[in-house]
XYZ file of N, CA and C in Angstrom:
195
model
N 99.426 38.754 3.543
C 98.171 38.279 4.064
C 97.291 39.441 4.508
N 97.535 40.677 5.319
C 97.336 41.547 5.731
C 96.607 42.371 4.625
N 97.377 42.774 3.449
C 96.968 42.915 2.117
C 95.786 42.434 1.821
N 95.793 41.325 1.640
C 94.491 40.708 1.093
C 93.242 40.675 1.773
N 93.675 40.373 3.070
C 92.260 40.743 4.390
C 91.702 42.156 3.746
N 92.564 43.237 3.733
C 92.079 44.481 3.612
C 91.390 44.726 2.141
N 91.846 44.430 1.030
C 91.056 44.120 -0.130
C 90.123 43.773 0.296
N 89.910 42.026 0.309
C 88.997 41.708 0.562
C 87.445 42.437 1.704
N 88.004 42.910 2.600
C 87.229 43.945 3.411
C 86.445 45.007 2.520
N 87.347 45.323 1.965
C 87.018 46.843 1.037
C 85.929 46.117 0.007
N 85.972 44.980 -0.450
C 85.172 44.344 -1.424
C 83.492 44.021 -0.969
N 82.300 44.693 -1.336
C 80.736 44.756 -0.577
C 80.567 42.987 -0.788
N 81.200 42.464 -2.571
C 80.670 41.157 -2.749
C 80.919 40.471 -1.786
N 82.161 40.581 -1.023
C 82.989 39.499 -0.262
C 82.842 39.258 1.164
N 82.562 40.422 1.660
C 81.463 40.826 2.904
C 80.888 40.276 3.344
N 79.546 40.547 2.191
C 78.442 39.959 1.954
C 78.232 38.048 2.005
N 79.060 37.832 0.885
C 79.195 36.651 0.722
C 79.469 35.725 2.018
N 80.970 36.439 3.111
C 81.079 36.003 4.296
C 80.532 36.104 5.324
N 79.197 36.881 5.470
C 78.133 36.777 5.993
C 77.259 35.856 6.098
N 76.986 35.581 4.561
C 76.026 34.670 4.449
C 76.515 33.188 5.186
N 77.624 33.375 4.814
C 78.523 32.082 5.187
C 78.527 30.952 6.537
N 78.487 32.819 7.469
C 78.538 32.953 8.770
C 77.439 32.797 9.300
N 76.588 32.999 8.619
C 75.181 33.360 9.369
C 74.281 31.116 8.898
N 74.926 30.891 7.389
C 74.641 29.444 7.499
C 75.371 28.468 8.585
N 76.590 28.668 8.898
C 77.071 27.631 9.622
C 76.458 27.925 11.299
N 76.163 29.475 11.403
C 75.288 29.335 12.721
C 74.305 28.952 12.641
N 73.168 28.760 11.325
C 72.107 28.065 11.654
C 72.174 26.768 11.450
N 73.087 26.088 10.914
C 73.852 24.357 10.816
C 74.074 24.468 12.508
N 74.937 24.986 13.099
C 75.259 24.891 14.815
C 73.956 24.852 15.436
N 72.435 25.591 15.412
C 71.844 25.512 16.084
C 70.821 24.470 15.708
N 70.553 24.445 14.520
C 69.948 23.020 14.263
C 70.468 21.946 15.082
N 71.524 21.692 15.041
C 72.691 20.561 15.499
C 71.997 20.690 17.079
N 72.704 21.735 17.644
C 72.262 22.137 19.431
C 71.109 21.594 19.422
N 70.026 22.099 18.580
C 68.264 21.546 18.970
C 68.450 20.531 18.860
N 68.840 19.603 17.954
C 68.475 18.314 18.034
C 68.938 17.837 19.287
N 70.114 17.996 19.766
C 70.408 17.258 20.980
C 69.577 17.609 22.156
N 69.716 18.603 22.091
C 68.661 19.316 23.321
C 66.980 18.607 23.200
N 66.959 18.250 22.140
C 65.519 17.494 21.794
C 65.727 16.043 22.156
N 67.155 15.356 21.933
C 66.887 14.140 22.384
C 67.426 13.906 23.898
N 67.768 14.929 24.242
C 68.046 14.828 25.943
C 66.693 15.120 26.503
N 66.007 15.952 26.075
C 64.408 15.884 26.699
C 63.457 14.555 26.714
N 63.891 14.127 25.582
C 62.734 12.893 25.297
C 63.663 11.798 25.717
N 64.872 11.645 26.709
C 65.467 11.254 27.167
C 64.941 11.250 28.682
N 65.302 12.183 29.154
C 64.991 12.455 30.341
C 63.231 12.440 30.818
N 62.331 12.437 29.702
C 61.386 12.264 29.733
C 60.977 10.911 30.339
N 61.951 9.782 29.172
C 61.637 8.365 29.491
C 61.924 8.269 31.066
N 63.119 8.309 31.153
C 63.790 8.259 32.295
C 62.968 8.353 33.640
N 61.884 9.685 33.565
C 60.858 9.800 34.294
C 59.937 8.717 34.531
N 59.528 8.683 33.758
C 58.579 7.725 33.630
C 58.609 6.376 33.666
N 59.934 6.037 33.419
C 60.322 4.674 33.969
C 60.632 4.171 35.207
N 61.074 5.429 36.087
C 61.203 5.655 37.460
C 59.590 5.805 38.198
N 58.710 6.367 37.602
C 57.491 6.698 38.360
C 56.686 5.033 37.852
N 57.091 4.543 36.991
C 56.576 3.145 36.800
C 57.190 2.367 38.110
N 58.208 2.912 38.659
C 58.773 1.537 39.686
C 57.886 2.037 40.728
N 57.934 3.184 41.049
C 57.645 3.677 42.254
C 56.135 2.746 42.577
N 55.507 3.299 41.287
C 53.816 2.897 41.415
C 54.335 0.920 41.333
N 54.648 0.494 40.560
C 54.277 -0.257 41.035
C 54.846 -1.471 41.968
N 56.190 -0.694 42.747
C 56.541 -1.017 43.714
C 55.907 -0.780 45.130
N 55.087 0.381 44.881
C 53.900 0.736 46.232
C 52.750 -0.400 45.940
N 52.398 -0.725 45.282
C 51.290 -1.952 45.029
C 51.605 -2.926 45.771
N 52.628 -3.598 45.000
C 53.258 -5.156 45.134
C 53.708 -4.717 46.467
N 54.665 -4.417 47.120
C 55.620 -4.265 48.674
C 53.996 -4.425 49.307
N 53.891 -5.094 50.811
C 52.859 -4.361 51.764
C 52.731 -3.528 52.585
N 51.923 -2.501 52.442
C 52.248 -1.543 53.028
C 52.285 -1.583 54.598
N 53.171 -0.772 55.474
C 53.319 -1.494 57.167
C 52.839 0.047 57.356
């Protein structure tokens, strides 16, 4: 196994090739990360705003003392 790592090392195509490799599945991982990170925002967004809907219009309706 050791053997072959080291070939393979010594080889520019194979390198190369496992670079590219490396460098696609990190931009597959961060695509992935953004999206979530995008729907936890527009998550937490609602969330806001569904809370500032009670507030307002729980200060209306209640009378104020």
């Amino acid at each position: 196994m050791r053997r072959a790592e080291r070939e393979v090392a010594d080889d520019p195509t194979a390198t190369e090739l496992h670079e590219r490799l490396r460098q696609r599945e990190n931009m597959e991982s961060d695509r992935e990360h953004r999206a979530r990170s995008d729907h936890s925002a527009i998550l937490g967004a609602r969330v806001g705003l569904v809370l500032l809907l009670v507030f307002v219009i729980g200060s209306l309706v209640l009378p104020h003392r």
